[in-house]
PDB file of C-alpha atoms and ligand atoms in Angstrom:
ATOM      1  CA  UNK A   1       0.000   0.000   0.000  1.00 89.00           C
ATOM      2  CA  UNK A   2       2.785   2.578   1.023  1.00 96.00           C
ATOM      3  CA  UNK A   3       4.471   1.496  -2.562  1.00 97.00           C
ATOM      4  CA  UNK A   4       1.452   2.371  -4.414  1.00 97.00           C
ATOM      5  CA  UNK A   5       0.845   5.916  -2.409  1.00 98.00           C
ATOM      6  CA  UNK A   6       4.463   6.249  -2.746  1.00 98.00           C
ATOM      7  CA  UNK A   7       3.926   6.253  -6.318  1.00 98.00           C
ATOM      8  CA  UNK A   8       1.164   8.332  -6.397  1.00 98.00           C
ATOM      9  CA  UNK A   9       2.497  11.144  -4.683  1.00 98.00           C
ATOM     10  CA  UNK A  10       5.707  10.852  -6.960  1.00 98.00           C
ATOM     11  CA  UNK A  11       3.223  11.552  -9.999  1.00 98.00           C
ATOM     12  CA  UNK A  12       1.618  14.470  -8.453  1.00 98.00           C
ATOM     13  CA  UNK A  13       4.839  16.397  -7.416  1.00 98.00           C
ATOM     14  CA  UNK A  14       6.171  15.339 -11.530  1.00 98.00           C
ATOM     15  CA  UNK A  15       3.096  16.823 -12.906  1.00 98.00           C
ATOM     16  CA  UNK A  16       3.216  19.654 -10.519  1.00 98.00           C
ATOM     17  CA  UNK A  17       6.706  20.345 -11.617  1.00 98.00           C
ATOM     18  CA  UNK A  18       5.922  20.210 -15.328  1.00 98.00           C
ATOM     19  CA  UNK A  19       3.187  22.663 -14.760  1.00 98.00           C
ATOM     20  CA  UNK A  20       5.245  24.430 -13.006  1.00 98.00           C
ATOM     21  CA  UNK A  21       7.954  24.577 -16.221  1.00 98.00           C
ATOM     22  CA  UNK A  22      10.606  22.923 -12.888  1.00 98.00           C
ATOM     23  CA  UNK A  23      12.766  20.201 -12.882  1.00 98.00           C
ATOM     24  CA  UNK A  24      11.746  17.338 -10.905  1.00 98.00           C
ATOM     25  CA  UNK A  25      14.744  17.441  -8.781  1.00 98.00           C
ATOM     26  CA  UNK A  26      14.147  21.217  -7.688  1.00 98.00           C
ATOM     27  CA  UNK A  27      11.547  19.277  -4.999  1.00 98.00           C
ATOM     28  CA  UNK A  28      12.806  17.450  -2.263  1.00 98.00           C
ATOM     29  CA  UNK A  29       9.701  14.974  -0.589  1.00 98.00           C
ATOM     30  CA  UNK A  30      10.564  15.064   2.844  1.00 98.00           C
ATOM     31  CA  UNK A  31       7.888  12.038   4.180  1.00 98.00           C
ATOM     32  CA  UNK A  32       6.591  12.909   7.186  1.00 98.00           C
ATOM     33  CA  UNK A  33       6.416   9.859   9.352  1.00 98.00           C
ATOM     34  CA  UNK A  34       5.730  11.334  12.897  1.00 97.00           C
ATOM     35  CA  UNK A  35       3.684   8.034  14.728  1.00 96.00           C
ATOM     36  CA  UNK A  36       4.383   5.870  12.308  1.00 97.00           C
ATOM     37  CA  UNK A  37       6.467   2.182  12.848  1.00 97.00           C
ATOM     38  CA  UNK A  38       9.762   1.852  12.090  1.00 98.00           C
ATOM     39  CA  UNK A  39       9.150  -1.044   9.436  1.00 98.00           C
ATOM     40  CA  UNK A  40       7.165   1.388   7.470  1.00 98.00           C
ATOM     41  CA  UNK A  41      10.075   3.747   7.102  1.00 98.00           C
ATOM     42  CA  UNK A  42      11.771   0.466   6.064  1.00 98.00           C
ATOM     43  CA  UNK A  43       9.293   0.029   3.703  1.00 98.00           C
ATOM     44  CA  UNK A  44       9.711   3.335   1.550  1.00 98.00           C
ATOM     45  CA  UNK A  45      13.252   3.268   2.232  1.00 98.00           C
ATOM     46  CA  UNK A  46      13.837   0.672   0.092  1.00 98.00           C
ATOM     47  CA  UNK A  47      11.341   2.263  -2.458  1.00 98.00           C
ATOM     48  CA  UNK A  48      14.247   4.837  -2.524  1.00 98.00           C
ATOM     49  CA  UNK A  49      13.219   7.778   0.162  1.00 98.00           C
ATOM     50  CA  UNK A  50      16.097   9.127   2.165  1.00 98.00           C
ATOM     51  CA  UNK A  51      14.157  11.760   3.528  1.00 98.00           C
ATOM     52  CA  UNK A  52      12.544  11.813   6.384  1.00 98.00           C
ATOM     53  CA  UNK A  53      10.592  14.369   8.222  1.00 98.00           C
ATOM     54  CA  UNK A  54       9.366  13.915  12.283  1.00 98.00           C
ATOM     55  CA  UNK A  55       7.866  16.540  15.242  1.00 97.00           C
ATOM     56  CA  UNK A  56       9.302  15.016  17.973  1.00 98.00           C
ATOM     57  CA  UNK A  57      12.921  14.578  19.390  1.00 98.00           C
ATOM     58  CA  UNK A  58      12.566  12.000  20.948  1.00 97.00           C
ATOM     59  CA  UNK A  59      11.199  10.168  17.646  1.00 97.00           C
ATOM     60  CA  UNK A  60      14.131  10.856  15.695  1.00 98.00           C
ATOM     61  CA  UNK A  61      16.389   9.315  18.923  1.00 98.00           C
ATOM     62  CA  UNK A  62      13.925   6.428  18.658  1.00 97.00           C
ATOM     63  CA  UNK A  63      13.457   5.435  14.461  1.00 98.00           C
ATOM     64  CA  UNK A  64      17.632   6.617  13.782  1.00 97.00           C
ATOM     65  CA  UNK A  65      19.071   3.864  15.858  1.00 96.00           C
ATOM     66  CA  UNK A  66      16.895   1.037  13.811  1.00 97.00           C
ATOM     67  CA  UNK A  67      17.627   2.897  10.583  1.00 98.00           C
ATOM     68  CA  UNK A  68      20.551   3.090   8.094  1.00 97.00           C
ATOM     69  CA  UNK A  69      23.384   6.026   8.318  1.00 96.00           C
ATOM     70  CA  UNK A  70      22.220   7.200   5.129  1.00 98.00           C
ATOM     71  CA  UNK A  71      18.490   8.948   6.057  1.00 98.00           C
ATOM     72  CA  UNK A  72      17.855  12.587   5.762  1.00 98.00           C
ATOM     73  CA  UNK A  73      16.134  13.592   9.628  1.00 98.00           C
ATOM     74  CA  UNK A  74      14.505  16.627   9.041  1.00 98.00           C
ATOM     75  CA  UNK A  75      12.991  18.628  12.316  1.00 98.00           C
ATOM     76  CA  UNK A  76       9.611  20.205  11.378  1.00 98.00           C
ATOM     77  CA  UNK A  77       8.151  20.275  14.716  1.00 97.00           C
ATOM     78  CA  UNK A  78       8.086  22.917  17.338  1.00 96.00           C
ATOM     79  CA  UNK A  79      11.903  22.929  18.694  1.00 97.00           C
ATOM     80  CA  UNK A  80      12.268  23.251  22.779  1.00 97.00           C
ATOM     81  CA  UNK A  81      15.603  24.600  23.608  1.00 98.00           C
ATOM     82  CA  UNK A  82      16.544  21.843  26.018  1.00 98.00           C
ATOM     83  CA  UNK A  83      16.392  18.944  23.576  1.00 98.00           C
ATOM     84  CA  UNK A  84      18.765  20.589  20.874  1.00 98.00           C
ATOM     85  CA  UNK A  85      21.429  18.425  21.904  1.00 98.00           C
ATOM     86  CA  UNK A  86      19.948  15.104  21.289  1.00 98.00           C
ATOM     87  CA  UNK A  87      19.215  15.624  17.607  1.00 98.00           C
ATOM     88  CA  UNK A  88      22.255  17.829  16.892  1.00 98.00           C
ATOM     89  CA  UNK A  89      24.954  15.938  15.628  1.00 97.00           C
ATOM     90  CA  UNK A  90      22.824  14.267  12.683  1.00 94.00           C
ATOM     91  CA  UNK A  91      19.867  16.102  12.384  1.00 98.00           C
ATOM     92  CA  UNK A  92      19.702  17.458   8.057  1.00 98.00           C
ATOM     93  CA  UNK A  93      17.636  20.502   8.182  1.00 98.00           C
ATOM     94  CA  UNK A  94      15.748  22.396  11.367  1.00 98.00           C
ATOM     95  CA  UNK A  95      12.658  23.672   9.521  1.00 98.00           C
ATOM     96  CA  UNK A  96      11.199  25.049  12.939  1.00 98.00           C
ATOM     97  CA  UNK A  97      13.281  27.940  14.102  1.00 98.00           C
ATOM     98  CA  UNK A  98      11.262  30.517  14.925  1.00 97.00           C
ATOM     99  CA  UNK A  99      12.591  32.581  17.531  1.00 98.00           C
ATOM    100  CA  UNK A 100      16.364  34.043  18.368  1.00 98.00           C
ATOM    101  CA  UNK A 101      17.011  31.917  21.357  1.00 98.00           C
ATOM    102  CA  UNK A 102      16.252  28.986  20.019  1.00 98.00           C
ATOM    103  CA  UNK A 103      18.885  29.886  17.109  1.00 98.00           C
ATOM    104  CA  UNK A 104      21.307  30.355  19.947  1.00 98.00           C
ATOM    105  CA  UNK A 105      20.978  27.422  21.326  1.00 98.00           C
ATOM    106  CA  UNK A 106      21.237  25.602  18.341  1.00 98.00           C
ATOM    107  CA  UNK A 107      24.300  27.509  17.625  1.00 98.00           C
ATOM    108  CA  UNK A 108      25.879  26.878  20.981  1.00 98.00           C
ATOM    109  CA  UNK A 109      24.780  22.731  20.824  1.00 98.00           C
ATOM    110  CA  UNK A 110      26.356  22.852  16.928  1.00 98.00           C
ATOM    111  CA  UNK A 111      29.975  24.538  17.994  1.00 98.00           C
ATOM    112  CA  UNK A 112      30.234  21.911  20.444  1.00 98.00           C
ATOM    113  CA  UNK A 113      30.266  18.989  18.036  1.00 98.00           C
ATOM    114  CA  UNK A 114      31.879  20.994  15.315  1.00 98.00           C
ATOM    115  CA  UNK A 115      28.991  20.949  12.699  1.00 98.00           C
ATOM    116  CA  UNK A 116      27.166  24.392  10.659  1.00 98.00           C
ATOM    117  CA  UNK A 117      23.412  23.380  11.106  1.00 98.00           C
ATOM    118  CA  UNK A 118      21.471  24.026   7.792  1.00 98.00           C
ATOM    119  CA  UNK A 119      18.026  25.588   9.638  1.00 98.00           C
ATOM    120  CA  UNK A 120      14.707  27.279   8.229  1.00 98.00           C
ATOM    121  CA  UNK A 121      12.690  30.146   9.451  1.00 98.00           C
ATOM    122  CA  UNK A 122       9.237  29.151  10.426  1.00 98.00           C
ATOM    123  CA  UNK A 123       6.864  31.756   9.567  1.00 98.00           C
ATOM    124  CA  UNK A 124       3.229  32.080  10.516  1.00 98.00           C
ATOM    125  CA  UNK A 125       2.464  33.374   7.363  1.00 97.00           C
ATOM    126  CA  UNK A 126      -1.580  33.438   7.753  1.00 96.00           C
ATOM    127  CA  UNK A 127      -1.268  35.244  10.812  1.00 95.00           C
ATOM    128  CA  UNK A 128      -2.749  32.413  12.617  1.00 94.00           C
ATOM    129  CA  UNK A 129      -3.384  32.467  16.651  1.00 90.00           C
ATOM    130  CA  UNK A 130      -2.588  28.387  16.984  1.00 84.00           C
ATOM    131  CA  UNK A 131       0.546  28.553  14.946  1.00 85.00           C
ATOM    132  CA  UNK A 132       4.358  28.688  16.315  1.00 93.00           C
ATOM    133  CA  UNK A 133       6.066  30.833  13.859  1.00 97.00           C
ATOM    134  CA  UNK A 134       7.266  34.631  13.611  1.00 97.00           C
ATOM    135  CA  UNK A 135       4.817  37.007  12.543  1.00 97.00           C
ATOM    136  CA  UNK A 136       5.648  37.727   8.425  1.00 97.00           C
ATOM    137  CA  UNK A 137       6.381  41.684   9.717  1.00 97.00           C
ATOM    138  CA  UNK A 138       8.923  40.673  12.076  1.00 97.00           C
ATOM    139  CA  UNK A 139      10.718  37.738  10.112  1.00 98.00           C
ATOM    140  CA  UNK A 140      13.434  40.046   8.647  1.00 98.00           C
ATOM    141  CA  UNK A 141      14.559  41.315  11.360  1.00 98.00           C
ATOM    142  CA  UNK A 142      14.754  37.665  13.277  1.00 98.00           C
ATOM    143  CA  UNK A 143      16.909  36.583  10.271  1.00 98.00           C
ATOM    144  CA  UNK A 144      18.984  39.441  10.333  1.00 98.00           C
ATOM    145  CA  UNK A 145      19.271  38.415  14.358  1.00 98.00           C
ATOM    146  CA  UNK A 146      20.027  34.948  13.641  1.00 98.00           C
ATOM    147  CA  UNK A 147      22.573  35.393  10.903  1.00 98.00           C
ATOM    148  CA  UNK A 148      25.616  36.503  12.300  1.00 98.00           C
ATOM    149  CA  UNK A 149      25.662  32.933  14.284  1.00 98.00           C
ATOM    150  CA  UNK A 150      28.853  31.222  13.234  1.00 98.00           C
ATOM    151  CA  UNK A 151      27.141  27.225  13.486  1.00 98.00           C
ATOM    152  CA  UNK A 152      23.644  27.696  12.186  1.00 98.00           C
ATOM    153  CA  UNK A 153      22.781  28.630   8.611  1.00 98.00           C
ATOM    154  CA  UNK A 154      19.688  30.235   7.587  1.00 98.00           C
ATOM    155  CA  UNK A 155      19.069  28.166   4.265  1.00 98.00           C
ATOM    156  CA  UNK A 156      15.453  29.504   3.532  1.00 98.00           C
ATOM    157  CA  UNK A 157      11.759  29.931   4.923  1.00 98.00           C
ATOM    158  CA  UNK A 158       8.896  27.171   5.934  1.00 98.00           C
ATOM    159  CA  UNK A 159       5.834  27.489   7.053  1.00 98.00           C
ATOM    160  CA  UNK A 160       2.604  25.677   7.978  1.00 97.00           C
ATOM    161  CA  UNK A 161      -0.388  27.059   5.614  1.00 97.00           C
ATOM    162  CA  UNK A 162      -3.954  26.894   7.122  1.00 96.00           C
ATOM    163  CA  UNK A 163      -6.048  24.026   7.080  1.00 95.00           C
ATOM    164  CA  UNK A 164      -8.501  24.028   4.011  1.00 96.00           C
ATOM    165  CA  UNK A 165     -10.650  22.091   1.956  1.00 96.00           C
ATOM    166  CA  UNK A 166      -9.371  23.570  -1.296  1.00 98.00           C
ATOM    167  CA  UNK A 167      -5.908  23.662  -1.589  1.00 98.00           C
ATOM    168  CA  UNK A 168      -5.959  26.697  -4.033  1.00 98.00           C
ATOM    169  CA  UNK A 169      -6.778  28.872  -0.925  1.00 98.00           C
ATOM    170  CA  UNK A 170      -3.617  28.363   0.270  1.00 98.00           C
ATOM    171  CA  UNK A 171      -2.104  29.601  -2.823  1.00 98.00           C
ATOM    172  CA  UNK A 172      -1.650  33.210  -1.972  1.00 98.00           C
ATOM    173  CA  UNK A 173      -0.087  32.327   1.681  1.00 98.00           C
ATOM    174  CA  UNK A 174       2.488  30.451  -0.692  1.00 98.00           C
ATOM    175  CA  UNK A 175       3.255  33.450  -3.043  1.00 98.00           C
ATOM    176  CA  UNK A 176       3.470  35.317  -0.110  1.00 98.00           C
ATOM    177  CA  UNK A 177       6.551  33.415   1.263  1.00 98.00           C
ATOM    178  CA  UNK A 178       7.786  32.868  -2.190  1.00 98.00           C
ATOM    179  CA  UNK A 179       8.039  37.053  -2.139  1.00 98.00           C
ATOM    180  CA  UNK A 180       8.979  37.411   1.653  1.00 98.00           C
ATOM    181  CA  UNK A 181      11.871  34.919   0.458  1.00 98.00           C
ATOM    182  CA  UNK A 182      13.188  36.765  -2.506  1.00 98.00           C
ATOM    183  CA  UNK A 183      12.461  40.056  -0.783  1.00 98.00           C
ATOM    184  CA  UNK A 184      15.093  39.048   1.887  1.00 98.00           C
ATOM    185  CA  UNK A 185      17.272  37.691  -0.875  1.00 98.00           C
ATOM    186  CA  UNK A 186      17.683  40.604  -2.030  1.00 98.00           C
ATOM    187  CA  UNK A 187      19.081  42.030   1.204  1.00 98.00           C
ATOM    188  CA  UNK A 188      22.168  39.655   0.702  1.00 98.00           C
ATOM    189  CA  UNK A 189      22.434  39.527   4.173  1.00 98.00           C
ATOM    190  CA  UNK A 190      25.872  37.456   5.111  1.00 98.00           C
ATOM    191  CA  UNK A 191      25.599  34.199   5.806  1.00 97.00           C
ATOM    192  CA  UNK A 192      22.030  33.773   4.638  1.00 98.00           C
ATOM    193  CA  UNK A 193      20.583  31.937   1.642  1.00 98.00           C
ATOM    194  CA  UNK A 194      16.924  31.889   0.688  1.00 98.00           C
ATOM    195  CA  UNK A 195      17.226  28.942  -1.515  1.00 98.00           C
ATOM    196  CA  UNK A 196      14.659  26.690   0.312  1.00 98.00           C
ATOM    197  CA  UNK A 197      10.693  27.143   0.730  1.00 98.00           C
ATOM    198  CA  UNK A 198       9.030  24.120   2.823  1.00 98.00           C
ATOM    199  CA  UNK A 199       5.602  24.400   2.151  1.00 98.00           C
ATOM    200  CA  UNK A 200       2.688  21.676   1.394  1.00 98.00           C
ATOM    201  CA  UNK A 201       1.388  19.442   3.187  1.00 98.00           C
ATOM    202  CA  UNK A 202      -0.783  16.248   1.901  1.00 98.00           C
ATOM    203  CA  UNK A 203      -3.548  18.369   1.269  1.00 97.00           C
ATOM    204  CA  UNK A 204      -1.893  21.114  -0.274  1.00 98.00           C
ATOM    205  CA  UNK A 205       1.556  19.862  -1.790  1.00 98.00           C
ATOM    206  CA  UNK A 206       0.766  20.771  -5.404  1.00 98.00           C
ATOM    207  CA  UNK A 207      -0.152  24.135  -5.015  1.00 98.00           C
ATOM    208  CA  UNK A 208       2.631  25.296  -3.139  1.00 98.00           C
ATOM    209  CA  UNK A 209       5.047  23.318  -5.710  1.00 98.00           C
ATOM    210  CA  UNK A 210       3.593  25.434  -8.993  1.00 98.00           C
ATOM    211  CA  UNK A 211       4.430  28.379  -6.477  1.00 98.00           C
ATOM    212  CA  UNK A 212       7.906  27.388  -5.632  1.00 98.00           C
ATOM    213  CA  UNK A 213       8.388  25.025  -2.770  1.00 98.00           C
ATOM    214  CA  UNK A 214      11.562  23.202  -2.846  1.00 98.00           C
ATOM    215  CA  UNK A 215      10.719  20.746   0.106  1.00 99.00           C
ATOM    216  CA  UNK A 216       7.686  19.478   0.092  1.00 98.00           C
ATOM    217  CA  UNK A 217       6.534  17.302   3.845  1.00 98.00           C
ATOM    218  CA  UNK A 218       3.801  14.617   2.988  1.00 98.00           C
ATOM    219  CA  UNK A 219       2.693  12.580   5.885  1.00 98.00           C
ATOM    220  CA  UNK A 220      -1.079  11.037   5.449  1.00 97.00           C
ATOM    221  CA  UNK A 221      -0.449  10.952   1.657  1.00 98.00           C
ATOM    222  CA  UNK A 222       2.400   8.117   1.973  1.00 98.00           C
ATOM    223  CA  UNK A 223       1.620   6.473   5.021  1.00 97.00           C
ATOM    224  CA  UNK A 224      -2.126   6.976   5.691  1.00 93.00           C
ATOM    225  CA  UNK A 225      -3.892   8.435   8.353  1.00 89.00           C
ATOM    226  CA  UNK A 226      -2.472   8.869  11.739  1.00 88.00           C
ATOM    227  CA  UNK A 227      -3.273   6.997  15.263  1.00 81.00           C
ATOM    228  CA  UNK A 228      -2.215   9.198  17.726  1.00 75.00           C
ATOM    229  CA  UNK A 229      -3.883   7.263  20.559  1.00 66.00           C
ATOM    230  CA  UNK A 230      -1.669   4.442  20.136  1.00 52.00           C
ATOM    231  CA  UNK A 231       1.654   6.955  21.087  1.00 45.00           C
TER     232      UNK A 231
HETATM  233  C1  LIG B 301       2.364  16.407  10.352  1.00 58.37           C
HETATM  234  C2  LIG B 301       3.058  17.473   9.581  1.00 58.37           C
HETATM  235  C3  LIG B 301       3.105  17.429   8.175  1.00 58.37           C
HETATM  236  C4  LIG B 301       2.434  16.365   7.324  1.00 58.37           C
HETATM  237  O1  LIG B 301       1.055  16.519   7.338  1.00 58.37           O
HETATM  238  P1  LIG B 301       0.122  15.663   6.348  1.00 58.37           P
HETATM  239  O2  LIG B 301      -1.096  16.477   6.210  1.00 58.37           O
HETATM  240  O3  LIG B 301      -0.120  14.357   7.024  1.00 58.37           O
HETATM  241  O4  LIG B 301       0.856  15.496   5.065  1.00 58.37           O
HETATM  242  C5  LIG B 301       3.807  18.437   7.533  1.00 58.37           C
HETATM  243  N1  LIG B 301       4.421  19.419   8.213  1.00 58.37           N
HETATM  244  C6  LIG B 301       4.398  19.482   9.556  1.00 58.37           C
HETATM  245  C7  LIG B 301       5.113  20.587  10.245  1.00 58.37           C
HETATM  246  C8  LIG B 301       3.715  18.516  10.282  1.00 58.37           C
HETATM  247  O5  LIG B 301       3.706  18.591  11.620  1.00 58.37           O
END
């Protein structure tokens, strides 16, 4: 079953690129397999998927031992300060950095074992109440805050678009990070790179590719719905 969803989502994200007039490997599927067994991971790991994207520390410290060297962790869950340190030496990308002292930390954790941490700005771009990430107005200046820290590298932007029936009203929050992105860009502030957009979800993944997301995190779509009462 995961092989055939697998499959499916692979089609969507090629015709989504076509639309789009992108190549293919301009989109990195991060699957999102917070909850889910280790022997599913297996199971689209050998169907070729390196990346993988969880919410919870103590998930990652969980699924890495029982998986190879070789797989992408991505953090895409809210970040607290005192667990840095166990996903630090390994973890790919920190999509969830949303406030200076968290940065810090991270940059602190990331000196000590000699590593530059790619990370992501989370931004609440909707302006949502019962969202973590920076307000859109005050996402310069955090990345102008977080930039001069020697371990961490600001490598782009994600955020979590609104829940909706139809993704294409989640288009314009997706051109609007698209533009907050490039606007910063522009400011060729050192040590900062807006080359990656996480955006799209299962829902929404399409969209936000023909609008320019370069990591997309699908969770339900590969591995079905999610159980959290058995957690
Ligand atoms: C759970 C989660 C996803 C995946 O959601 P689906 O709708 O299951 O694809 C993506 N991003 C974040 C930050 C998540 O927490």
């Amino acid at each position: 079953m995961l092989k055939e969803n697998l499959k499916d989502v692979e089609q969507n994200i090629k015709n989504a690129c076509a639309k789009a007039g992108r190549e293919r490997d301009s989109v990195t599927l991060v699957a999102v397999s917070k909850t889910k067994p280790v022997d599913m991971l297996k199971e689209i790991y050998d169907e070729g998927v390196r990346d993988f994207g969880e919410n919870k520390v103590q998930e990652i410290v969980a699924k890495r031992e029982n998986m190879n060297d070789d797989v992408r962790w991505h953090m895409i869950g809210h970040l607290q300060r005192n667990k840095v340190k166990y996903i630090i030496e390994d973890v790919t990308m920190i999509h969830s950095v949303d406030s200076y002292r968290l940065a810090e930390e991270i940059n602190v954790q990331a000196k000590k074992v000699n590593r530059i941490v790619p990370i992501l700005i989370e931004v609440n771009i909707a302006g949502e109440d019962t969202k973590f990430g920076v307000r859109a107005d005050e996402t310069l200046q955090l990345v102008e805050e977080i930039a001069p820290l020697e371990n961490v590298k600001i490598e782009g932007l994600m955020t979590i678009a609104p829940m909706v029936d139809d993704p294409e009203d989640n288009r314009k929050w997706f051109k609007a990070l698209r533009q907050m992105s490039v606007d910063i860009a522009e400011k060729n502030i050192d040590n900062v790179s807006m080359n990656e957009l996480s955006m799209g979800m299962t829902g929404d993944y399409c969209v936000a590719i023909e609008e320019g997301a370069t990591l997309v995190r699908v969770g339900t779509g590969i591995f079905g719905a999610r159980n959290y009462s058995v957690n």
